[in-house]
Short mmCIF file of C-alpha atoms in Angstrom, two decimals:
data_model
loop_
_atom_site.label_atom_id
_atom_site.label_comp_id
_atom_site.label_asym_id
_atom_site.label_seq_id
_atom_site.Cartn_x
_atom_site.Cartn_y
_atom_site.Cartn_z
CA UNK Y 1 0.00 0.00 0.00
CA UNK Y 2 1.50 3.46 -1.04
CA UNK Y 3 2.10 6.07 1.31
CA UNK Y 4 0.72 9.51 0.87
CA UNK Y 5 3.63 11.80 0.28
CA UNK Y 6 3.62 15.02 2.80
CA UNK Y 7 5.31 18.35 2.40
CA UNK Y 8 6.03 20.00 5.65
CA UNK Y 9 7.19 23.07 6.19
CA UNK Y 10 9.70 24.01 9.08
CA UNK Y 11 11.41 26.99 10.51
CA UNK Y 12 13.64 26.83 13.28
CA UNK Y 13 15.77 23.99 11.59
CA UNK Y 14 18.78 25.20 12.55
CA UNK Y 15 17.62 25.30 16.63
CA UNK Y 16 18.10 22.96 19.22
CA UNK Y 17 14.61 21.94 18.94
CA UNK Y 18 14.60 22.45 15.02
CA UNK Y 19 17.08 20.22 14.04
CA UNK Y 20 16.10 17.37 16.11
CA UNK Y 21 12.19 17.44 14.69
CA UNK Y 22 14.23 17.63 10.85
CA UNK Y 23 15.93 14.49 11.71
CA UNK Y 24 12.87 12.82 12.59
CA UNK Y 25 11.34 13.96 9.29
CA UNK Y 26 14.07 12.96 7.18
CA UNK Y 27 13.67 9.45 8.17
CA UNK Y 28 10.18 9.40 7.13
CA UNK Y 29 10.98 8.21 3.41
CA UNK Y 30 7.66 10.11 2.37
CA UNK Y 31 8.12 13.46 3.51
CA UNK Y 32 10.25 16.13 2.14
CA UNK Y 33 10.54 19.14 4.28
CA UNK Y 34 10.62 23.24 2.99
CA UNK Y 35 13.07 24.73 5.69
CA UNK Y 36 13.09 28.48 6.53
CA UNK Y 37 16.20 29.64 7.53
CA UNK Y 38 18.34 33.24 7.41
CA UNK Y 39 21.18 33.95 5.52
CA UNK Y 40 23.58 34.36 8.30
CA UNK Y 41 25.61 37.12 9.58
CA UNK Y 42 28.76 35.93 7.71
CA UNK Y 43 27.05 35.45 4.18
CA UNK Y 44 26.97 32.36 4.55
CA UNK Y 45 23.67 31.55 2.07
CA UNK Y 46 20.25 29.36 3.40
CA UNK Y 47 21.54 26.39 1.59
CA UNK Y 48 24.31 26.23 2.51
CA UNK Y 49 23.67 26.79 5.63
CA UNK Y 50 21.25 23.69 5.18
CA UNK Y 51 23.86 21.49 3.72
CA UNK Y 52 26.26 21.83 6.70
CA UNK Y 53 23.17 21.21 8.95
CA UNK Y 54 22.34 18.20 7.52
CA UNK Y 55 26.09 16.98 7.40
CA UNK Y 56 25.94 17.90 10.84
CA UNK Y 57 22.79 15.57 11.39
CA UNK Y 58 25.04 12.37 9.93
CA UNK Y 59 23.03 13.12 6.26
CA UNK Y 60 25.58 13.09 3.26
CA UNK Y 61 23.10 11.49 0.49
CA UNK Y 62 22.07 13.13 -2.10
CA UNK Y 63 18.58 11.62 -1.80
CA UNK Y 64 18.27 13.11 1.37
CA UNK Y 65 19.52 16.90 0.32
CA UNK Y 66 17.01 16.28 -2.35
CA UNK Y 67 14.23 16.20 0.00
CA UNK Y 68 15.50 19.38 2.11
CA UNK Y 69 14.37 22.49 0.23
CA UNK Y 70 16.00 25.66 2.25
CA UNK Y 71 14.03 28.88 1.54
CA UNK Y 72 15.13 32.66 2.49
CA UNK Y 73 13.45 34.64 5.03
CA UNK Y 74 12.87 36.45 7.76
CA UNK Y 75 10.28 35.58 11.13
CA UNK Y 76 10.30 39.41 11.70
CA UNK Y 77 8.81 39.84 8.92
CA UNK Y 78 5.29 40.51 7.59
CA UNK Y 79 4.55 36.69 5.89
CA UNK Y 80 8.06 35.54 6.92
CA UNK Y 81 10.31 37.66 4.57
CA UNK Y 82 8.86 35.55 1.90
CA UNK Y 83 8.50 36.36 -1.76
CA UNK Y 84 5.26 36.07 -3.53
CA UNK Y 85 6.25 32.79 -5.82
CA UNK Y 86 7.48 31.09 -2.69
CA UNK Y 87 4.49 32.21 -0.80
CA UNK Y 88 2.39 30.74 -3.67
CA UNK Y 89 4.19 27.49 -3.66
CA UNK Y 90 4.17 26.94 0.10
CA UNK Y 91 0.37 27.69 -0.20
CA UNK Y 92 -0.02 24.52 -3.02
CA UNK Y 93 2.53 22.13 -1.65
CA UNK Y 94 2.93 22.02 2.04
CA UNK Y 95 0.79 20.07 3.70
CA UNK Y 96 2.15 20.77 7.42
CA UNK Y 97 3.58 23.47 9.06
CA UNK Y 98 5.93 23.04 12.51
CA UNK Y 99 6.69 26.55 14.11
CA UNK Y 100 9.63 26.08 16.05
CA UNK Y 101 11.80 29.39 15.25
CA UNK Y 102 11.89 32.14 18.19
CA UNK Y 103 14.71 34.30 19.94
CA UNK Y 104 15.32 33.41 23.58
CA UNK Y 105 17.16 36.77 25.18
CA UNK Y 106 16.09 38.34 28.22
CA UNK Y 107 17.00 41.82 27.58
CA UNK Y 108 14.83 42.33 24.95
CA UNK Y 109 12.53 45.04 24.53
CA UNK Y 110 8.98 44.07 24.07
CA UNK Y 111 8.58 45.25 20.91
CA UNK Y 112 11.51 43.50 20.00
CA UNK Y 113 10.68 39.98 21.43
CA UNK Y 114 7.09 40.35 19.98
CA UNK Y 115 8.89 40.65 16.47
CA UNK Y 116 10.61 37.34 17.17
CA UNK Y 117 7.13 35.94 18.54
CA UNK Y 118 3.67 37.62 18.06
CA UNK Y 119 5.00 38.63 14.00
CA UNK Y 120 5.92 35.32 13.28
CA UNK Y 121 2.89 33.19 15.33
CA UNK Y 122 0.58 35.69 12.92
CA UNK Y 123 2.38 34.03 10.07
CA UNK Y 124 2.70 30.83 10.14
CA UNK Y 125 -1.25 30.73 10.78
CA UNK Y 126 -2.10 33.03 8.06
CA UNK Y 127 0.44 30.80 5.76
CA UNK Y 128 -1.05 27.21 6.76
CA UNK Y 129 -4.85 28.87 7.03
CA UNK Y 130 -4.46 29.59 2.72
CA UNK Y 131 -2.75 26.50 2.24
CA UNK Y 132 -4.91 24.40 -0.25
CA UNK Y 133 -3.57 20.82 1.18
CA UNK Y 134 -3.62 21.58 5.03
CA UNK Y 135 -3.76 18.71 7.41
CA UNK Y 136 -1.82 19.69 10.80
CA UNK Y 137 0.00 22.65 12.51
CA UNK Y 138 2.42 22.39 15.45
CA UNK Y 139 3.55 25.28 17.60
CA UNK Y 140 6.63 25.55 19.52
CA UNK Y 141 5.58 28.15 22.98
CA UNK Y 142 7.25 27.59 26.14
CA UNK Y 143 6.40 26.50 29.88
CA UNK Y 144 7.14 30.06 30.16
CA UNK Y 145 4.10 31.47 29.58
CA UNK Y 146 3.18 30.66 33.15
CA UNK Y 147 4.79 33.79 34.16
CA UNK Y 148 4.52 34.44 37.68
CA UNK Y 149 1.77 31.76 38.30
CA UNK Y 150 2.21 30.10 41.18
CA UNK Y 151 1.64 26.84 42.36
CA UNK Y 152 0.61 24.29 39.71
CA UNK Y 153 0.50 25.10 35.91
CA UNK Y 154 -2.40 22.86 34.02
CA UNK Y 155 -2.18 21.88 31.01
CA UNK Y 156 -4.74 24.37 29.09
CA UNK Y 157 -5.03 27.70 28.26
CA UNK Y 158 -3.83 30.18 30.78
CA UNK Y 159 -6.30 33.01 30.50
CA UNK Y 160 -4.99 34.31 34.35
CA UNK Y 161 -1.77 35.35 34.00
CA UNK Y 162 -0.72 38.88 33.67
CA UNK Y 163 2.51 39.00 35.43
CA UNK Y 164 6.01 37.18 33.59
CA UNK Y 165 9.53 37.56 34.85
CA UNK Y 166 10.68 38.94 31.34
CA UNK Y 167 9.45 40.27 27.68
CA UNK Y 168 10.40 36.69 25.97
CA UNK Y 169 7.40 35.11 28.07
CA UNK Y 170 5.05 37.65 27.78
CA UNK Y 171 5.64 37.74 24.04
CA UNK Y 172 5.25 33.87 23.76
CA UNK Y 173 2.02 34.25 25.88
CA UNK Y 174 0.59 36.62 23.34
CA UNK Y 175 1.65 34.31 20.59
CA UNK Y 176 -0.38 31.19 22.45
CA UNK Y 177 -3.57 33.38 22.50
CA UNK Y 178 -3.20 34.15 18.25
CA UNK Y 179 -2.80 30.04 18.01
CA UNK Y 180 -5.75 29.79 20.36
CA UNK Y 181 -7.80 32.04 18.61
CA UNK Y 182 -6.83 30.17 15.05
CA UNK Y 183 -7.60 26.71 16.63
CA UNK Y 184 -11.44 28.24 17.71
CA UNK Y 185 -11.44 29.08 13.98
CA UNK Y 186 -10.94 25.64 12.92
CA UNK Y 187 -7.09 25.60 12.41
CA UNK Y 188 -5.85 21.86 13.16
CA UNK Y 189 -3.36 23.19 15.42
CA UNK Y 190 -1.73 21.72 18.57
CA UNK Y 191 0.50 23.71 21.00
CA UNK Y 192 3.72 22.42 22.59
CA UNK Y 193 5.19 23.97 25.73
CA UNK Y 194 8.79 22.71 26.26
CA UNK Y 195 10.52 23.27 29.51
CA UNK Y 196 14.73 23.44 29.74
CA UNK Y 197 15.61 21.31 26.75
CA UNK Y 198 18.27 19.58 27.51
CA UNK Y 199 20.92 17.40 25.54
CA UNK Y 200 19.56 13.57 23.86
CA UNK Y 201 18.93 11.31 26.74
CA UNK Y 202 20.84 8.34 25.17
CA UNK Y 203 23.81 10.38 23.96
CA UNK Y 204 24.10 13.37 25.44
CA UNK Y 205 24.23 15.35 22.18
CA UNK Y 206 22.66 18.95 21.43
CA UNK Y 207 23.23 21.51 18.70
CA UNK Y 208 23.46 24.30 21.30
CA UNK Y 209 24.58 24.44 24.97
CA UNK Y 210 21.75 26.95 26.50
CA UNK Y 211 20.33 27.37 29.82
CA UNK Y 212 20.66 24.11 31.64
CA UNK Y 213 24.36 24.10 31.62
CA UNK Y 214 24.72 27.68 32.33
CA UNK Y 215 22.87 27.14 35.18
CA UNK Y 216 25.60 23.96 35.72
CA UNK Y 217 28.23 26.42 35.32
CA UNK Y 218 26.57 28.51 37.90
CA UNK Y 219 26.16 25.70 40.73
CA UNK Y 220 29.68 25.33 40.18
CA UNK Y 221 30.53 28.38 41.66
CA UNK Y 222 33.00 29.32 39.44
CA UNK Y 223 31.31 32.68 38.03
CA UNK Y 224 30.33 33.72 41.67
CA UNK Y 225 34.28 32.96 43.34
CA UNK Y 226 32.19 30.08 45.46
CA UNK Y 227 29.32 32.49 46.43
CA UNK Y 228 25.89 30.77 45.73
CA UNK Y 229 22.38 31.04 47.07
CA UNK Y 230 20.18 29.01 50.04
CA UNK Y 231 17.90 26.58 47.49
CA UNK Y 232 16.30 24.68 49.99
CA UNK Y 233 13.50 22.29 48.25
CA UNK Y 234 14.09 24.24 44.92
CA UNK Y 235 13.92 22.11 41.86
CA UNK Y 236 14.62 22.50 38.55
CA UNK Y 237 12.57 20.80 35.11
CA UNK Y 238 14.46 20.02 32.39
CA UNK Y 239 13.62 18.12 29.19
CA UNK Y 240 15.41 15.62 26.48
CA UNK Y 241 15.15 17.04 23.03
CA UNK Y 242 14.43 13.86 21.61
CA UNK Y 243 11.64 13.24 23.65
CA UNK Y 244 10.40 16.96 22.62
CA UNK Y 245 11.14 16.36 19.27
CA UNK Y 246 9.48 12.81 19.48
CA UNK Y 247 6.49 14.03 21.26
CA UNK Y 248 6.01 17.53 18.02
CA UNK Y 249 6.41 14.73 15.07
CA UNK Y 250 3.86 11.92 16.19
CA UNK Y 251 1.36 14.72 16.97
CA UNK Y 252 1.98 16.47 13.65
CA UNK Y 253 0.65 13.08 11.56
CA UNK Y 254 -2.71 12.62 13.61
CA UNK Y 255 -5.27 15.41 13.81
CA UNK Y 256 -6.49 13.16 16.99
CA UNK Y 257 -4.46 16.19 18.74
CA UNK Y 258 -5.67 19.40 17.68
CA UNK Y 259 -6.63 21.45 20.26
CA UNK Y 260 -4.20 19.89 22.90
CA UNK Y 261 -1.61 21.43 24.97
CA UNK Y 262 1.60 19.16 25.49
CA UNK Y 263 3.91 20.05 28.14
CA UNK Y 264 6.75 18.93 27.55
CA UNK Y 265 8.52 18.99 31.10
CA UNK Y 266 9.76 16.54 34.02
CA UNK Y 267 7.80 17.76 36.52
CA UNK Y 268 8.83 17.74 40.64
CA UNK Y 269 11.99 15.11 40.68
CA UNK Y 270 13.76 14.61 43.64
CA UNK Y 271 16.75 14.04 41.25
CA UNK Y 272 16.22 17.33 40.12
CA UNK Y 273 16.58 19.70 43.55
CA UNK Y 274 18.90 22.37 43.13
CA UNK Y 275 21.28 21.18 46.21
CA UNK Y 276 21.35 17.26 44.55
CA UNK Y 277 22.12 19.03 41.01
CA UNK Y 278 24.90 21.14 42.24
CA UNK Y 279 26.46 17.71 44.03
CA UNK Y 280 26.28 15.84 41.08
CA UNK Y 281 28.02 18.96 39.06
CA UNK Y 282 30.85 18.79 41.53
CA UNK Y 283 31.05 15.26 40.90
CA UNK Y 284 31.05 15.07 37.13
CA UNK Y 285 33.51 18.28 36.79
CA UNK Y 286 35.61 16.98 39.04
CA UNK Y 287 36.23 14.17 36.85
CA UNK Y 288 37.79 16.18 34.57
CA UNK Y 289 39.67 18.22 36.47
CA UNK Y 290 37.61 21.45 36.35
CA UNK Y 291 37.17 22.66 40.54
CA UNK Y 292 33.99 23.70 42.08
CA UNK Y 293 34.24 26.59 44.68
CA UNK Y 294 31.27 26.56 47.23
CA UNK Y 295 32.48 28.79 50.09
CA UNK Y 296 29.43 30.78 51.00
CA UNK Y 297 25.49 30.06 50.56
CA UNK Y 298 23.91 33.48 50.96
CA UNK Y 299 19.83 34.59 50.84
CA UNK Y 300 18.88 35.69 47.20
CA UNK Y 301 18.29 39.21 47.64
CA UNK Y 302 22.29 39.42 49.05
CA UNK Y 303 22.79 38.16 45.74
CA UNK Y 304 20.74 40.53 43.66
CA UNK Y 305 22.48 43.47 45.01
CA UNK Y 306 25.66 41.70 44.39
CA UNK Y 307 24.74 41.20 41.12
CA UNK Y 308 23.66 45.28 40.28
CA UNK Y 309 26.79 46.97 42.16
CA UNK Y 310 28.54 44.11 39.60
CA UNK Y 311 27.21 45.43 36.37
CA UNK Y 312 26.89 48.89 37.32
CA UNK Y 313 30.13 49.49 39.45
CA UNK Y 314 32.17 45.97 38.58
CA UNK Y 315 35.10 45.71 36.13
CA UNK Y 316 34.20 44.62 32.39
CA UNK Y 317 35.26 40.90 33.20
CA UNK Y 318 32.36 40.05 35.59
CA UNK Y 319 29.57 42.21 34.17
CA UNK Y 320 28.19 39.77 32.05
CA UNK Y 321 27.84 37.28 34.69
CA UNK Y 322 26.49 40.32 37.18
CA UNK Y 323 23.88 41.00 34.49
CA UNK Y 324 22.99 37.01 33.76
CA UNK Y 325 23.28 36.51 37.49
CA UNK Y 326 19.01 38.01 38.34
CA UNK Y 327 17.71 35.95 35.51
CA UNK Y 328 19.24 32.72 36.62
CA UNK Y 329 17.82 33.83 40.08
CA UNK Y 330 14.20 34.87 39.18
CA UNK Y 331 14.16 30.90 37.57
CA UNK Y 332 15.33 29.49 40.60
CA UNK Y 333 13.01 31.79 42.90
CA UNK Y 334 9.89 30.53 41.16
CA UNK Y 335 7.12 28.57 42.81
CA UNK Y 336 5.89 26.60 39.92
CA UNK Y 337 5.00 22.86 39.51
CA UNK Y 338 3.81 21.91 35.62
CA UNK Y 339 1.43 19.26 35.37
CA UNK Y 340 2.31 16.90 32.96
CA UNK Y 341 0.33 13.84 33.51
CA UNK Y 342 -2.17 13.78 30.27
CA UNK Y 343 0.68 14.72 28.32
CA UNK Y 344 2.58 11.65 29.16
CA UNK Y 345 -0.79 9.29 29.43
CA UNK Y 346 -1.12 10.57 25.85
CA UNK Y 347 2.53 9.84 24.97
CA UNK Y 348 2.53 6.95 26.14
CA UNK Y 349 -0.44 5.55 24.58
CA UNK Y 350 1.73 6.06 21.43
CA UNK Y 351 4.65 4.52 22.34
CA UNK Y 352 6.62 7.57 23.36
CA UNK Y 353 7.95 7.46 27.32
CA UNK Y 354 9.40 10.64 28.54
CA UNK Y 355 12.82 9.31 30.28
CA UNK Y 356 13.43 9.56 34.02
CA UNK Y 357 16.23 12.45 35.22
CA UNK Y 358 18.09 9.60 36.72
CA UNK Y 359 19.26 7.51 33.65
CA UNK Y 360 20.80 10.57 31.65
CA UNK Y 361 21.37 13.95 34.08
CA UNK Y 362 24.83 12.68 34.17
CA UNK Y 363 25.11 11.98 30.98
CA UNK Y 364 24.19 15.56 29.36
CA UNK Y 365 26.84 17.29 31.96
CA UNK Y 366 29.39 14.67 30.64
CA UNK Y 367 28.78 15.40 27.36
CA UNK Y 368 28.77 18.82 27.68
CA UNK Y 369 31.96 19.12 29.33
CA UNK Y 370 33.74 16.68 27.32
CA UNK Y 371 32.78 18.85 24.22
CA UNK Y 372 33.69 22.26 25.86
CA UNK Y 373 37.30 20.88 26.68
CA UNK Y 374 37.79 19.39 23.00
CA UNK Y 375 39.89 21.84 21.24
CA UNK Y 376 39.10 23.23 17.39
CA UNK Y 377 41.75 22.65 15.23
CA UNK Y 378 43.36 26.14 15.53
CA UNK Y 379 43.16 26.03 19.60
CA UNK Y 380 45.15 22.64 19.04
CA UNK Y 381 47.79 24.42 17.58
CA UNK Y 382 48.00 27.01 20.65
CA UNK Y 383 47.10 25.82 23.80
CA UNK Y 384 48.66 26.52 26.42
CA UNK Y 385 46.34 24.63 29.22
CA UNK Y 386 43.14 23.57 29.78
CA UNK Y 387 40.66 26.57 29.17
CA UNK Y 388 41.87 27.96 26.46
CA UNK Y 389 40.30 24.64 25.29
CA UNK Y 390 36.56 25.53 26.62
CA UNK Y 391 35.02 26.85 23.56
CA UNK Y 392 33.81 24.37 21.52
CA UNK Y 393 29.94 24.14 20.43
CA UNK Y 394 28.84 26.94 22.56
CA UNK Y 395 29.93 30.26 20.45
CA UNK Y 396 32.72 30.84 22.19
CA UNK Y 397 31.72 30.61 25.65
CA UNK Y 398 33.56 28.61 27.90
CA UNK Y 399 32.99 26.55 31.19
CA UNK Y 400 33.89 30.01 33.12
CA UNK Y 401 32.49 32.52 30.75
CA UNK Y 402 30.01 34.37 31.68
CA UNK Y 403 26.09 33.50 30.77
CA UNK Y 404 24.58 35.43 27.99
CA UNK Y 405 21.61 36.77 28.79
CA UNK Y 406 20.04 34.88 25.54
CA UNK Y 407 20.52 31.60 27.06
CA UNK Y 408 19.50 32.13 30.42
CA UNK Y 409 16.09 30.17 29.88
CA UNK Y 410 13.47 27.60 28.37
CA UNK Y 411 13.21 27.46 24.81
#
């Protein structure tokens, strides 16, 4: 029996969660995939950016290159930077749409992170609403539309909240209530919301070293000289991409989910507590020689004055971390649970099991610093000692650089 060929189109490939959900769709023989994606700030061109992506992925067939159709545009843009032909194209060949492109930074203004958010959420509906062979949409939001909600977060709309510790959740929230509004118009649409993603539970690997291992970096004391906060019972909820990126493909091939909210989160873990994390840091850099420094646990609001004489008053080499330092803080201050349990009973009852923090927390921090301490080929040629060989797969930032304030949270 043939299989009905499907045409999906993706931005976002070239994210953490992007390139995980392309893998997955390249190994559905069926489905070719139109990829949005930015000329980058070097000139480097969309397909070749592609190319290296998929190289990057293990792909080096032609057959599969074939099937990966890179167009140029913009998410800031009214209908995506796209020209009218392409527009017209997308429109009579796509048949789904996956919306995972954004720009996680803190510092944003709110105009700015709705461009990144809002513009782009208007878009992708508009696009898939005149497509003439529609059958699903996914959309990428965040468990940070919560905000300031305390206590548990369900897994529905959250009509409520009003209050968010920065501009990148509010904008996301506003996003959610454009894809709630299309799916009351009869858009097949489902809505994912991802906590920390984290590195491939069986191997460790990411694209991109964000948020949970600057917060690693962080319980190691090494950007605070040993000077960390009281965490009591605070936990933190992390996420595998595969099981994210599991979790967006099987619900984009079954309209049996439009309407539903995924989160895709852990959820209270005992393996998870803030004081157990920051032991098993200590533990895992200490196997490779990088030191912890834990000389002082002080209350948070200590630390938040710390942190403004830092980036106000400090010298240049510790005002990035002085300026990261109140977003990692505002995370760890929150008072959140998210509910995950029809998620997972759904999951499940498709064969897909979120894994348990136990069986891979170590193996993400491994991974991570066994990749930050592997030298490029240029470093090889002048290293003179250990971190000057911390720079690998993160931009430039090493174990002891200090957080950017783009990576300081969920995707």
């Amino acid at each position: 029996m043939s299989v009905e060929a499907t045409n999906v189109f993706l931005t976002g490939a070239t994210g953490v969660v992007g390139a995980e959900v392309l893998r997955r769709l390249i190994e559905r023989p069926e489905t070719s995939v139109t990829a949005l994606v930015r000329n980058s700030a070097s000139g480097q061109e969309a397909e070749e950016r592609v190319k290296s992506l998929l190289e990057s992925l293990g792909y080096r067939d032609f057959e599969v290159f074939n099937r990966v159709r890179p167009v140029t545009g913009d998410i800031t843009k009214h209908d995506l930077g796209l020209d009218a032909s392409t527009l017209t194209e997308i429109k009579s060949t796509c048949t789904h749409f996956v919306h995972c492109a954004g720009k996680v930074k803190l510092s944003q203004s709110i105009e700015e992170a709705r461009r990144h958010s809002v513009t782009p959420a208007k878009s992708v509906i508009e696009l898939a609403s005149a497509s003439d062979r529609l059958q699903k949409v996914e959309f990428v939001s965040t468990i940070g539309v919560a905000g300031k909600l305390e206590g548990e977060v369900p897994e529905e709309r959250l009509c409520g909240v009003n209050k968010y510790h920065n501009t990148y959740e509010q904008s996301k929230a506003e996003a959610e209530v454009l894809c709630f509004n299309a799916i009351d118009n009869g858009l097949p649409m489902s809505i994912h919301r991802p906590s920390m993603v984290v590195g491939d539970s069986c191997t460790g690997q990411v694209s991109q070293y964000q948020v949970f291992y600057h917060l690693c970096d962080f319980l190691s004391g090494r950007r605070t000289c040993g000077v960390l906060p009281r965490f009591g019972t605070q936990m933190v909820d992390i996420v595998p991409v595969n099981y994210v990126a599991d979790c967006i493909v099987d619900s984009l091939f079954t309209t049996a989910s439009v309407g539903k909210i995924f989160h895709l989160c852990n959820g209270p873990s005992p393996d998870l507590e803030m004081e157990k994390l920051r032991n098993t840091v200590q533990r895992i850099y200490g196997e490779f020689e990088v030191d912890c420094i834990d000389r002082l646990r002080l209350p948070k609001w200590v630390l938040l004055t710390a942190a403004w004489l830092g980036k106000n008053l400090g010298p240049k080499h510790i005002r990035g971390s002085a300026r990261a330092l109140p977003h990692l803080l505002a995370y760890l201050g929150r008072n959140q649970v998210f509910r995950s349990n029809e998620t997972q009973r759904w999951m499940e009852s498709r064969g897909i099991r979120r894994p348990d923090p136990i069986d891979y927390v170590d193996r993400i921090i491994r991974r991570y610093i066994q990749d930050s301490q592997a030298p490029t080929h240029k470093e090889a040629e002048n290293a003179s000692s250990v971190e000057s060989h911390v720079k690998h797969a993160t931009g430039g930032a090493s174990v002891t650089a200090p957080a950017s304030e783009e990576m300081v949270t969920s995707t």
